[in-house]
XYZ file of N, CA and C in Angstrom:
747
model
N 126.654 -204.326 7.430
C 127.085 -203.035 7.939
C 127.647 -202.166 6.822
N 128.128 -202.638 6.403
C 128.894 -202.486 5.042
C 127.936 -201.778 3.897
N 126.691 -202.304 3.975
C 125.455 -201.801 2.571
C 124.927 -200.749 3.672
N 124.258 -200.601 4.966
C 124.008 -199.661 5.536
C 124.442 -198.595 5.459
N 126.406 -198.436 5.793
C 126.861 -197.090 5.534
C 127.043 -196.781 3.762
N 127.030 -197.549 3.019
C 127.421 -197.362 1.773
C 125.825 -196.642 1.364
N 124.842 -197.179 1.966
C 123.496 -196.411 1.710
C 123.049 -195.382 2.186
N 123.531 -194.713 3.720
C 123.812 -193.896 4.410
C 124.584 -192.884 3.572
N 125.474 -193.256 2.795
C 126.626 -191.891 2.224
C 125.681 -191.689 0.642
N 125.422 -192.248 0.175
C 124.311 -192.196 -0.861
C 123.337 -191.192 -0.542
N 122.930 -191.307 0.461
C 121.337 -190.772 0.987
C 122.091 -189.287 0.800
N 123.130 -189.192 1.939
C 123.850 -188.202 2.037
C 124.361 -187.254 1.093
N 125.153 -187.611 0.487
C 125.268 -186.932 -1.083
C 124.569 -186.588 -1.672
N 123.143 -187.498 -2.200
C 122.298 -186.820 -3.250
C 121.684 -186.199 -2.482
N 121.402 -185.854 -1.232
C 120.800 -184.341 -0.293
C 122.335 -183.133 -0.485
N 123.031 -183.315 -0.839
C 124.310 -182.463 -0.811
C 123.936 -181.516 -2.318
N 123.769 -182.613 -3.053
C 124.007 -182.329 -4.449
C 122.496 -181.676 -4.992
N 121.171 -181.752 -4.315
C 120.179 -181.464 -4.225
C 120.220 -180.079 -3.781
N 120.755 -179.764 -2.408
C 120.834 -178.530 -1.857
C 121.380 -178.181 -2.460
N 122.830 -177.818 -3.032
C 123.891 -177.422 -4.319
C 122.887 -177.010 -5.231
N 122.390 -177.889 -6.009
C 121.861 -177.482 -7.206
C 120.610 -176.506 -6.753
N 119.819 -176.409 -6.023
C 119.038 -175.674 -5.501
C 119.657 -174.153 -5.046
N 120.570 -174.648 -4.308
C 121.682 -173.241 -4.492
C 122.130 -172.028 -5.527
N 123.041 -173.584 -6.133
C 122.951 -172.844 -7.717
C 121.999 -172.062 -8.509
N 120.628 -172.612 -8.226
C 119.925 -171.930 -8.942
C 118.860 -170.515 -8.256
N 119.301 -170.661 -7.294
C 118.612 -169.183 -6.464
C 118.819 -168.243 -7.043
N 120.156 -167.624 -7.423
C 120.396 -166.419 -7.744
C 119.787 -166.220 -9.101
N 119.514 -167.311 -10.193
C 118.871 -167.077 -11.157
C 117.593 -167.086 -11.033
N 116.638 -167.380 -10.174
C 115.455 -167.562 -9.911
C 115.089 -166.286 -8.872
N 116.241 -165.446 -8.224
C 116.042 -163.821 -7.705
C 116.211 -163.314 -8.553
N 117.009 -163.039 -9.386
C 117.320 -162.337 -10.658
C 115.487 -162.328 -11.569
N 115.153 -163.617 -11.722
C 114.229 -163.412 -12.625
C 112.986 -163.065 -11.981
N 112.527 -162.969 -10.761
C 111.834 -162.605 -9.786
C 111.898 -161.056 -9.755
N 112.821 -160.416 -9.866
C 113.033 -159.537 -9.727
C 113.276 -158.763 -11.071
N 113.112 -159.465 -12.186
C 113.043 -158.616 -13.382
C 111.412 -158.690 -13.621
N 110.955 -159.755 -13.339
C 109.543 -160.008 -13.443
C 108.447 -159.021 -12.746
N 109.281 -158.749 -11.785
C 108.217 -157.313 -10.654
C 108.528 -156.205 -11.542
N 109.540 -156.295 -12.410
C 109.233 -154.265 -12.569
C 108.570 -154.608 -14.385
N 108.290 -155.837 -14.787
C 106.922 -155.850 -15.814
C 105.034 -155.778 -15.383
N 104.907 -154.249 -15.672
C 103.718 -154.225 -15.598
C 102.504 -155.232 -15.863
N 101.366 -155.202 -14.720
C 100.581 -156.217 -15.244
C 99.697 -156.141 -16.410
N 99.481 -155.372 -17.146
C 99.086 -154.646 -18.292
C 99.602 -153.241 -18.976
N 99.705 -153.982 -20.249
C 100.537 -152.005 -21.035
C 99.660 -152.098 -21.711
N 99.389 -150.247 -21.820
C 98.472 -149.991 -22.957
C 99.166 -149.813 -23.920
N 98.574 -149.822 -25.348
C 99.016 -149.102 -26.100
C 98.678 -148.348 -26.343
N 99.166 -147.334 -27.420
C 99.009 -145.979 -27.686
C 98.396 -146.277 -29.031
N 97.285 -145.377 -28.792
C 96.428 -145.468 -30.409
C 97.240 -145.137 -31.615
N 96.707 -145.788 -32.313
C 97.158 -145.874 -34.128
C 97.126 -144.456 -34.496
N 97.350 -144.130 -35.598
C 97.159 -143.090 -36.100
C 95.276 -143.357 -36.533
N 95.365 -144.114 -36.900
C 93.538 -144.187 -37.922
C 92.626 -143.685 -36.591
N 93.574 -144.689 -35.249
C 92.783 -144.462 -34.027
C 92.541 -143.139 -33.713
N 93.709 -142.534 -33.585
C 93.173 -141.067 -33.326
C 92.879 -139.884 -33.696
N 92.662 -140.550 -35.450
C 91.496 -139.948 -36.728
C 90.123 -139.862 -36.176
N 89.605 -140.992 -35.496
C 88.483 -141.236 -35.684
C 87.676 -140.155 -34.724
N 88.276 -139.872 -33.546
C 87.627 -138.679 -32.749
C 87.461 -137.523 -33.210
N 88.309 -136.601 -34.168
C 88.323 -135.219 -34.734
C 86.915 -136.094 -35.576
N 86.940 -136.708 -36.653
C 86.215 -136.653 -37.915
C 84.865 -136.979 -36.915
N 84.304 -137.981 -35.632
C 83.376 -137.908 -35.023
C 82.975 -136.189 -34.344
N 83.434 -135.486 -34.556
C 83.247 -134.178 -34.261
C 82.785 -133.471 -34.823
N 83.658 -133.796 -35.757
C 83.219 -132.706 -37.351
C 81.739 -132.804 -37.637
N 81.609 -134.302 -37.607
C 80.516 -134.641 -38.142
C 79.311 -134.077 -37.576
N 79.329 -134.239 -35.893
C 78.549 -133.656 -35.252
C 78.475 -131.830 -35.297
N 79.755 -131.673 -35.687
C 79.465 -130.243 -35.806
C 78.715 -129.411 -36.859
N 79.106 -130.421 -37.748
C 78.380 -130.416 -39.541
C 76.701 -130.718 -39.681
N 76.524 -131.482 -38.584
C 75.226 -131.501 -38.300
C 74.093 -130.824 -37.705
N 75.182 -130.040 -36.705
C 74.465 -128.685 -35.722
C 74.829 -127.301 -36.773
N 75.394 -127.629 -37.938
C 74.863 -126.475 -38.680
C 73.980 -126.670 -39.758
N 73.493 -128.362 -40.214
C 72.285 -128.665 -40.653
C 71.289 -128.027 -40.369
N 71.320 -128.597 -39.481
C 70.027 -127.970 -38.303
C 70.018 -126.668 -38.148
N 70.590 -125.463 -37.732
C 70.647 -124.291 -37.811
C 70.131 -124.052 -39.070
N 70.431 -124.029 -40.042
C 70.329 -123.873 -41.404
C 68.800 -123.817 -42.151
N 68.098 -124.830 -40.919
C 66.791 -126.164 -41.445
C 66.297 -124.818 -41.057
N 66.524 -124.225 -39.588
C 65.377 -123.566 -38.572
C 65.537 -122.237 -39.340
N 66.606 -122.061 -40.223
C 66.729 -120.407 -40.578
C 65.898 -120.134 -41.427
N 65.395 -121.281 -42.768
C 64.640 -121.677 -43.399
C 63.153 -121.772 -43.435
N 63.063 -122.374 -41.899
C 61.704 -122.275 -41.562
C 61.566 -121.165 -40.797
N 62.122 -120.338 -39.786
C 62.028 -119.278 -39.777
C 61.792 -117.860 -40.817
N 62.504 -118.159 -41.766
C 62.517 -117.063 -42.613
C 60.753 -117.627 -43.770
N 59.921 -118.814 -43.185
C 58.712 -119.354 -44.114
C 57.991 -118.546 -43.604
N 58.436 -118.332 -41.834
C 56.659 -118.434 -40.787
C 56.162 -117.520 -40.895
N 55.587 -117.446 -41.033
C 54.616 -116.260 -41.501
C 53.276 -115.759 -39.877
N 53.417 -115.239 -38.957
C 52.549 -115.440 -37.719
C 51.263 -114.026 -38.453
N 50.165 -114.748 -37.612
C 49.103 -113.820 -37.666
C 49.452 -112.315 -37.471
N 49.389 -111.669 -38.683
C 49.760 -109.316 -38.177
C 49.128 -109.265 -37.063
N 48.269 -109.706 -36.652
C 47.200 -109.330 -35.193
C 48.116 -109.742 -33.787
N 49.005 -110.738 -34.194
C 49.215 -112.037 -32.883
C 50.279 -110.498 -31.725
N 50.588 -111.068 -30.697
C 51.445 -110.742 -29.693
C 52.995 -110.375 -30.678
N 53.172 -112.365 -30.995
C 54.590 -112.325 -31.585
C 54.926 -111.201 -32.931
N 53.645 -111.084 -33.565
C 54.588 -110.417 -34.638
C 54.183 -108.771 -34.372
N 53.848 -108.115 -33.273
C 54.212 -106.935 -32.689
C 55.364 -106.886 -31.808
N 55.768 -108.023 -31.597
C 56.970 -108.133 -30.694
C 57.653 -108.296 -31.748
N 58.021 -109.192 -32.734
C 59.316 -108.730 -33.232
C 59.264 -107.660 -34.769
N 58.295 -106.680 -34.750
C 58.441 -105.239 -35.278
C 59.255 -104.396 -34.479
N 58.493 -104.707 -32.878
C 59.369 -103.613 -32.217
C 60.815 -104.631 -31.762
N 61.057 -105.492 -31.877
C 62.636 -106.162 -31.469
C 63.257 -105.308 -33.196
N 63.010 -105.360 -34.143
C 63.322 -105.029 -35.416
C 64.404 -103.450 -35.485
N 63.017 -102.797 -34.620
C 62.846 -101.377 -34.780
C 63.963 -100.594 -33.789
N 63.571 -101.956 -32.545
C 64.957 -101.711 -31.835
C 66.538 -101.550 -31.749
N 66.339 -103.084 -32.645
C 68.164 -102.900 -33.062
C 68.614 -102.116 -34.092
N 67.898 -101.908 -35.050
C 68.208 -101.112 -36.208
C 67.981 -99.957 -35.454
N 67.374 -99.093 -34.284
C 67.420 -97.868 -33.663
C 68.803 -97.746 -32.963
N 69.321 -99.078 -32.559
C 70.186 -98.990 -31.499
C 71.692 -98.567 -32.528
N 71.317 -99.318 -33.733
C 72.333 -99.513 -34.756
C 72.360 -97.752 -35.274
N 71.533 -97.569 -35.574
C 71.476 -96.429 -36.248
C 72.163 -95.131 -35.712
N 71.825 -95.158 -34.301
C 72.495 -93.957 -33.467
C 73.731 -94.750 -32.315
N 74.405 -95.355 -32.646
C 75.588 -95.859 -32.616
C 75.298 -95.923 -30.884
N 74.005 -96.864 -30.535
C 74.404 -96.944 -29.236
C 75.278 -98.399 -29.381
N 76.671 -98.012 -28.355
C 77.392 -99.264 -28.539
C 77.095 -100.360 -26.960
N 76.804 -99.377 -25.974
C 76.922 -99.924 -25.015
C 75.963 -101.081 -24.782
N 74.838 -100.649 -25.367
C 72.960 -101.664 -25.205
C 73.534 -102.749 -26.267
N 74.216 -102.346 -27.480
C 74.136 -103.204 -28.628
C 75.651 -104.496 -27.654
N 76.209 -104.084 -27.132
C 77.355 -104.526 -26.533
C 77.017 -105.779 -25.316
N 76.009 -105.011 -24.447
C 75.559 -105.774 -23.360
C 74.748 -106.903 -23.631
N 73.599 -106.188 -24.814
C 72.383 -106.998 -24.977
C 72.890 -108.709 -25.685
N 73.530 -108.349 -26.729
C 74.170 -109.590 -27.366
C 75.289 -110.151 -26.955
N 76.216 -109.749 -25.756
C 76.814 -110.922 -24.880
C 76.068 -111.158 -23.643
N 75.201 -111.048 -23.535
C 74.322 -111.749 -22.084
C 73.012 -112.439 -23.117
N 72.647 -112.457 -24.418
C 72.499 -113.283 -25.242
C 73.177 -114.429 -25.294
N 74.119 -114.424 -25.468
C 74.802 -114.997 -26.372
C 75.457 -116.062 -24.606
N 75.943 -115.310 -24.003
C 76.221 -116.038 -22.790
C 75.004 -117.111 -22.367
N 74.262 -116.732 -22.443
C 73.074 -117.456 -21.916
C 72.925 -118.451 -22.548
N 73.115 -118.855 -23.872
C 72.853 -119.755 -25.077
C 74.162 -120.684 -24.458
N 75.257 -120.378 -24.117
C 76.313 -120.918 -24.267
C 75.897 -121.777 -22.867
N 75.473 -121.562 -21.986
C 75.601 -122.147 -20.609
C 73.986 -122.753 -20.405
N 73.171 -122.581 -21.717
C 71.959 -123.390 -21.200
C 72.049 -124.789 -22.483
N 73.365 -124.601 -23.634
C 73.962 -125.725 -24.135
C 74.575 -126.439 -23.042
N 75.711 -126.114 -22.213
C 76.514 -126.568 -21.327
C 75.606 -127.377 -20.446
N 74.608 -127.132 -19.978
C 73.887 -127.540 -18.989
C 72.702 -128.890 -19.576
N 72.571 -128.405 -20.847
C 72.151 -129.262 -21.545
C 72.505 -130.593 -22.019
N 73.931 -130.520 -21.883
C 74.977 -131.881 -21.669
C 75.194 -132.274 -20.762
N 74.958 -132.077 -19.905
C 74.860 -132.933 -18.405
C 73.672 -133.447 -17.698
N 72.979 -133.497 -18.764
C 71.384 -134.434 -19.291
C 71.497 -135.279 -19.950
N 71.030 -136.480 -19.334
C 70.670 -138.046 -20.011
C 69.982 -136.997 -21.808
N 69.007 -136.174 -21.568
C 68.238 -135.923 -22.583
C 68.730 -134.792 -23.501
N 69.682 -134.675 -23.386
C 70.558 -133.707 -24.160
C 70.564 -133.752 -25.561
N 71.332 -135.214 -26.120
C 70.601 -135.313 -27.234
C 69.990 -135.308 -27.622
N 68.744 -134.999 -27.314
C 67.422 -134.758 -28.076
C 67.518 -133.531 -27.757
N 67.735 -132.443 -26.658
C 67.443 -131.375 -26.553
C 68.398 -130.294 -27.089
N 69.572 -130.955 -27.487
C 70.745 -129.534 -27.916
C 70.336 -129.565 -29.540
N 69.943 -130.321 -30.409
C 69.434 -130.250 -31.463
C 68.190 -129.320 -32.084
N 67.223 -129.436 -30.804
C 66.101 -128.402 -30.430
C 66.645 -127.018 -30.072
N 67.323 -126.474 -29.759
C 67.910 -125.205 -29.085
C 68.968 -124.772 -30.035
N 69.326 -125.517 -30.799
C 70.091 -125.179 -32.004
C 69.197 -124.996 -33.561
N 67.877 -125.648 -33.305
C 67.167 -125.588 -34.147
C 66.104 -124.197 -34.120
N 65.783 -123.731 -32.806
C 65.328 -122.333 -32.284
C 65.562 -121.428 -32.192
N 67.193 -121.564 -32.242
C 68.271 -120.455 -32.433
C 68.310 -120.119 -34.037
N 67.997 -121.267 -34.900
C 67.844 -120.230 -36.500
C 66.792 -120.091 -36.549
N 65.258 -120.464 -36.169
C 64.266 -119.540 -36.500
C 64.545 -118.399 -35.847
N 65.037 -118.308 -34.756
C 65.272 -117.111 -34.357
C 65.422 -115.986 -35.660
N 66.766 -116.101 -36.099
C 67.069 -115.389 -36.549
C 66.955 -115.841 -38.463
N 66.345 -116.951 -38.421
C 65.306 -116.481 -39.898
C 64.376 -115.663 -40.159
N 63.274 -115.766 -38.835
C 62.368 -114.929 -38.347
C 62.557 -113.255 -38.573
N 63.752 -113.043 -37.721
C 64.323 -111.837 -37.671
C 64.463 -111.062 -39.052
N 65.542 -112.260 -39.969
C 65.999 -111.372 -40.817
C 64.483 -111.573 -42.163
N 63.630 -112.199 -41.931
C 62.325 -112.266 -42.766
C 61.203 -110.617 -42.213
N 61.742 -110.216 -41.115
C 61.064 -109.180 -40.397
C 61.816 -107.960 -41.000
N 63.208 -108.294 -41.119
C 64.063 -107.025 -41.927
C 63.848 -106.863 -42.872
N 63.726 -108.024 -44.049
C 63.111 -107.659 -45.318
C 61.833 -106.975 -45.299
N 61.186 -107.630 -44.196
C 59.569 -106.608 -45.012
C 59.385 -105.367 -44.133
N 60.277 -105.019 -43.313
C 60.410 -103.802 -42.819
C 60.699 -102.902 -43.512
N 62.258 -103.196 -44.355
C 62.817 -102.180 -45.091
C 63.196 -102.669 -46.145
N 62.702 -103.113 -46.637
C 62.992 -103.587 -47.976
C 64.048 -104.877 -48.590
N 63.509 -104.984 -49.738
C 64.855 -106.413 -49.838
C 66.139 -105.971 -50.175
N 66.526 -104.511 -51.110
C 67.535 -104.399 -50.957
C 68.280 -103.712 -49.320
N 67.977 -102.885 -49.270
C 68.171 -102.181 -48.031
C 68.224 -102.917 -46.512
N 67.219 -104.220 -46.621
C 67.030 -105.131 -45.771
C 68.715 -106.153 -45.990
N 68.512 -106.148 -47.179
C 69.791 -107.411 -47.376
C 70.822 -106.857 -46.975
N 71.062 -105.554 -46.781
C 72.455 -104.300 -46.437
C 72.259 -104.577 -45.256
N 71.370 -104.193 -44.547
C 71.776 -104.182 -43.351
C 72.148 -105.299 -42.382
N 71.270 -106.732 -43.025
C 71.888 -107.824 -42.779
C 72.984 -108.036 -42.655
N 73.658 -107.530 -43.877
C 75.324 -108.242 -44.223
C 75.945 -107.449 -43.721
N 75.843 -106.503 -43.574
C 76.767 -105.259 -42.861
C 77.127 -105.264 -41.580
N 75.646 -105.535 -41.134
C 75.351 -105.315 -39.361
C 74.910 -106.166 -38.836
N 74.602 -107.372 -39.382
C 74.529 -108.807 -38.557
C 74.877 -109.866 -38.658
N 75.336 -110.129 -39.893
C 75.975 -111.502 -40.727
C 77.273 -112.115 -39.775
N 78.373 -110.912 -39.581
C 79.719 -111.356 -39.743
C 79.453 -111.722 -37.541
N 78.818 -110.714 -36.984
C 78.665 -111.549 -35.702
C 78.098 -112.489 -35.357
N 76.742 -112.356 -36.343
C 75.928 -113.950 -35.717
C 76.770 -115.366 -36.263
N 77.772 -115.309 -37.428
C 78.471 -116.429 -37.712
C 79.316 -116.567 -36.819
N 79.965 -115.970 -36.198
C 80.640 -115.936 -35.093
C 80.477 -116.762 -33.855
N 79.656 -115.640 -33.312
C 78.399 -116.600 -32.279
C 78.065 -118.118 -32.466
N 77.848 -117.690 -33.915
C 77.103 -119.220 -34.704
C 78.416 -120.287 -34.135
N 79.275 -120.434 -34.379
C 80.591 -121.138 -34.103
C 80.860 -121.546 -33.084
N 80.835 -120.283 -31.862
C 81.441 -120.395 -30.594
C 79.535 -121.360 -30.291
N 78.475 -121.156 -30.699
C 77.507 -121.980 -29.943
C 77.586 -123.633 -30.673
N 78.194 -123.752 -31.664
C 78.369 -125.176 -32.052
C 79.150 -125.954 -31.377
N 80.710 -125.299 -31.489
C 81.411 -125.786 -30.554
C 80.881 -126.161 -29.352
N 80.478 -125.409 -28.752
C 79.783 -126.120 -26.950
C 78.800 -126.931 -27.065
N 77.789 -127.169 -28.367
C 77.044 -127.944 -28.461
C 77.978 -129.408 -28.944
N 78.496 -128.985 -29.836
C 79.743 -130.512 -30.296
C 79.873 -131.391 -28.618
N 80.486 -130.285 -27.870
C 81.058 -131.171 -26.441
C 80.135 -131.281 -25.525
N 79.197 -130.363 -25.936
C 77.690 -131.072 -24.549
C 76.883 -132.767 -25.021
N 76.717 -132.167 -26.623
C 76.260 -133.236 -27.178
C 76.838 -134.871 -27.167
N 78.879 -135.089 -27.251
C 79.377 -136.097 -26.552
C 78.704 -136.496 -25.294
N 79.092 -135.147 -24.356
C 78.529 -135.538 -22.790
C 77.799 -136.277 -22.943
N 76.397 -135.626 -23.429
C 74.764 -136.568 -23.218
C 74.634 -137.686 -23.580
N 75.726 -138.153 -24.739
C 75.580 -138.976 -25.008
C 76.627 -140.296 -24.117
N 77.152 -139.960 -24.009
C 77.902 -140.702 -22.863
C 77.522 -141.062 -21.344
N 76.731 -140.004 -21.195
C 75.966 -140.347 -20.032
C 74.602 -141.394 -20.524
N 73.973 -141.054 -21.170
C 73.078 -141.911 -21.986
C 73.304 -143.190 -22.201
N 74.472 -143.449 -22.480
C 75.223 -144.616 -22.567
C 75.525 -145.140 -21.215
N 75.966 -144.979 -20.402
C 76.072 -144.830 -18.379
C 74.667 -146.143 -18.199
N 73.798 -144.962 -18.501
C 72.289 -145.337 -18.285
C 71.792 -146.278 -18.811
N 71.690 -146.583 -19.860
C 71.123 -147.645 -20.634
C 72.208 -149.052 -20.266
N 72.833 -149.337 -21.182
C 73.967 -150.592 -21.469
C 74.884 -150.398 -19.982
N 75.424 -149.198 -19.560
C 76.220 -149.444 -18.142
C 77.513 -149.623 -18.712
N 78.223 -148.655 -20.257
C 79.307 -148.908 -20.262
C 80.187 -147.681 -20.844
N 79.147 -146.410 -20.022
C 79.932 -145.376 -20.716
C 81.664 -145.274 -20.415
N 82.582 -144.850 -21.882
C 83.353 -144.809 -21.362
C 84.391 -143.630 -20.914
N 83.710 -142.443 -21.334
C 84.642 -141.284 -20.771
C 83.720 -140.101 -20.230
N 82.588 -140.429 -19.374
C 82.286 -139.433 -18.490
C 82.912 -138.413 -18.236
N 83.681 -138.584 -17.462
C 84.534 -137.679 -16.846
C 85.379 -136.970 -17.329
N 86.036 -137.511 -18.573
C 86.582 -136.652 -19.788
C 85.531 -135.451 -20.319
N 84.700 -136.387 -20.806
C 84.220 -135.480 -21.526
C 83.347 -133.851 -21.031
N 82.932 -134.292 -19.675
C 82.352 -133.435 -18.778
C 83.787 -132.217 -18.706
N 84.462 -132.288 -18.222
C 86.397 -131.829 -18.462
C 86.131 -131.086 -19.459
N 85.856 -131.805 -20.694
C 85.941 -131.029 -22.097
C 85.098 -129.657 -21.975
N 83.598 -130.127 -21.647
C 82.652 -129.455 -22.127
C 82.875 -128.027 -20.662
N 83.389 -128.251 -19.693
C 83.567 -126.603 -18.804
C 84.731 -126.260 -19.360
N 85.627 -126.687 -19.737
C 86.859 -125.788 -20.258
C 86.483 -124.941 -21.576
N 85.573 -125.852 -22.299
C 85.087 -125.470 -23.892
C 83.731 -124.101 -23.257
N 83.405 -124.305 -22.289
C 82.148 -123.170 -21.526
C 83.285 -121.889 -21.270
N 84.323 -122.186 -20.286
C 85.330 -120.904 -19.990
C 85.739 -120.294 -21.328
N 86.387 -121.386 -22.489
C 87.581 -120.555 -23.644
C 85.793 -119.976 -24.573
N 84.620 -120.575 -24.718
C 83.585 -119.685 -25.258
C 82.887 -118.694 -24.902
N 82.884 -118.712 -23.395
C 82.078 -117.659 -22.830
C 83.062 -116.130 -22.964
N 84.843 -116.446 -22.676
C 86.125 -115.679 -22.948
C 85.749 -114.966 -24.639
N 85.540 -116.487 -25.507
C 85.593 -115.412 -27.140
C 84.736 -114.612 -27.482
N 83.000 -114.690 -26.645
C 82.079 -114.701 -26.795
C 82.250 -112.930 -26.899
N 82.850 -112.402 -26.543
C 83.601 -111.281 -26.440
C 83.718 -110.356 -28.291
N 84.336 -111.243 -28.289
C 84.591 -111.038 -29.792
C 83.240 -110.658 -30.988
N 82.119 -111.619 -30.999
C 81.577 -111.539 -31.739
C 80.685 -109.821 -31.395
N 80.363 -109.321 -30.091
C 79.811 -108.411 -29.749
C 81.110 -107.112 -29.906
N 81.694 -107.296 -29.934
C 82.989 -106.214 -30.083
C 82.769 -105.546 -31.951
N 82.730 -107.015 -32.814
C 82.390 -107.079 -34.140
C 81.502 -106.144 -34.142
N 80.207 -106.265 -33.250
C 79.197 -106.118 -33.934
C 79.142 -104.626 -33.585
N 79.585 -104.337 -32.571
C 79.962 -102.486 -32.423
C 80.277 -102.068 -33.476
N 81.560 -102.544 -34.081
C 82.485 -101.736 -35.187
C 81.936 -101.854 -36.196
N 80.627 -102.632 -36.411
C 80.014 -102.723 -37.876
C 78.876 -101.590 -37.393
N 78.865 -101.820 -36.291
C 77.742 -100.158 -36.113
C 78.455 -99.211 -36.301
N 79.243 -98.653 -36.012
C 79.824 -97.733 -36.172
C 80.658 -97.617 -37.461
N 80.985 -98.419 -38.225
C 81.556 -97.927 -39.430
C 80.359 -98.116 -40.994
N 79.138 -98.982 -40.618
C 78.414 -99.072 -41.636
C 76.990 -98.621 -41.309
N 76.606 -98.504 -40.205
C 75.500 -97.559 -39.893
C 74.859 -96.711 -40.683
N 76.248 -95.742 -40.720
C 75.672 -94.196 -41.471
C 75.004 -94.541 -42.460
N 75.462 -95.771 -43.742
C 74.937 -96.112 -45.076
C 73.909 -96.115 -44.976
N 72.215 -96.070 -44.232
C 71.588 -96.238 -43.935
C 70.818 -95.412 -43.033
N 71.087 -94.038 -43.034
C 70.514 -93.125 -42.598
C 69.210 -92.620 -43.393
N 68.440 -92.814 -43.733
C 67.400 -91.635 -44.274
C 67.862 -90.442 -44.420
């Protein structure tokens, strides 16, 4: 009887001293429960500095490249030489004859309209051009058409009116807006050209990673260009009107 209760108070106790210590240790085991919930299940970090080098200089680059290309087409524009007989090169005698008419007698309003609904149009058929799998291939093309354009042009000014007189009126009355232009259409090509390519990336591998950013980028970069686009046609008034006359007959 004697080992029964002596085993009985045994049993008893170390359930005493069990619950106790289990006790004891609750409040440290809420405590750490509760420091443990307000650690996130993942932290990001915040990019390096090198890290967030690498996006401007990926820009540049692309931007440095869409004035390659401009550059290539101004080149080959200013080579082409089209048949005197053809459509095109009676069309751009009289496109020639036009602006230098428009220039000459200080119409500001045609010279005003014509080259921001130009120039608008370029900007929003880049924009649109980035929200194409095929963009990259195609904003390179449309940037490359845009300097024959105007190699073409200014190869039509020289043999219109001469090389010196031609080169005046270039620099006077078209240089300082089309660089302009030239700028505000790179820029939107820089951020269409990400787009396409990010979507491109979507498509193929399945791991684009900033869609939706970059789409963000490229309409805000459409609003603040289509806003400056302003500017370069404003230029190009005041160079009619203050360098025109030089060039009267």
């Amino acid at each position: 009887m004697w080992t029964y209760r002596n085993e009985q108070a045994s049993n008893s106790a170390a359930i005493a001293n069990s619950s106790a210590h289990t006790s004891a240790k609750a409040p440290f085991s809420e405590k750490a429960f509760q420091k443990g919930s307000h650690i996130p299940v993942m932290t990001i970090e915040k990019a390096s500095r090198s890290q967030r080098a690498i996006r401007p200089q990926k820009r540049f680059g692309a931007f440095a490249f869409g004035a390659l290309v401009y550059l290539t087409g101004v080149l080959l524009g200013s080579l082409w030489r089209p048949d005197p007989d053809s459509w095109l090169w009676n069309y751009a005698q009289h496109y020639v004859e036009l602006q230098i008419t428009r220039h000459l007698e200080h119409q500001v309003t045609p010279i005003f309209c014509a080259q921001f609904l130009a120039l608008l149009l370029q900007l929003m058929l880049t924009a649109l051009a980035g929200f194409c799998v095929f963009g990259v291939a195609l904003l390179p093309v449309l940037i490359l058409l845009k300097g024959i354009g105007v190699g073409f042009f200014t190869a039509c000014l020289y043999l219109e009116y001469g090389l010196a007189q031609g080169a005046g009126m270039e620099l006077l009355l078209f240089f300082f807006p089309q660089l302009l232009g030239l700028f505000l259409l790179l820029s939107q090509s820089t951020a269409a050209w990400h787009l396409s390519r990010e979507l491109l990336a979507v498509c193929i591998h399945n791991r684009g990673t900033r869609p939706l950013t970059e789409s963000k980028r490229v309409l805000s970069r459409l609003l603040l260009c289509c806003c400056a686009s302003l500017l370069p046609c404003i230029l190009s008034c005041i160079c009619s009107v203050l360098f025109a006359g030089l060039f009267l007959a």
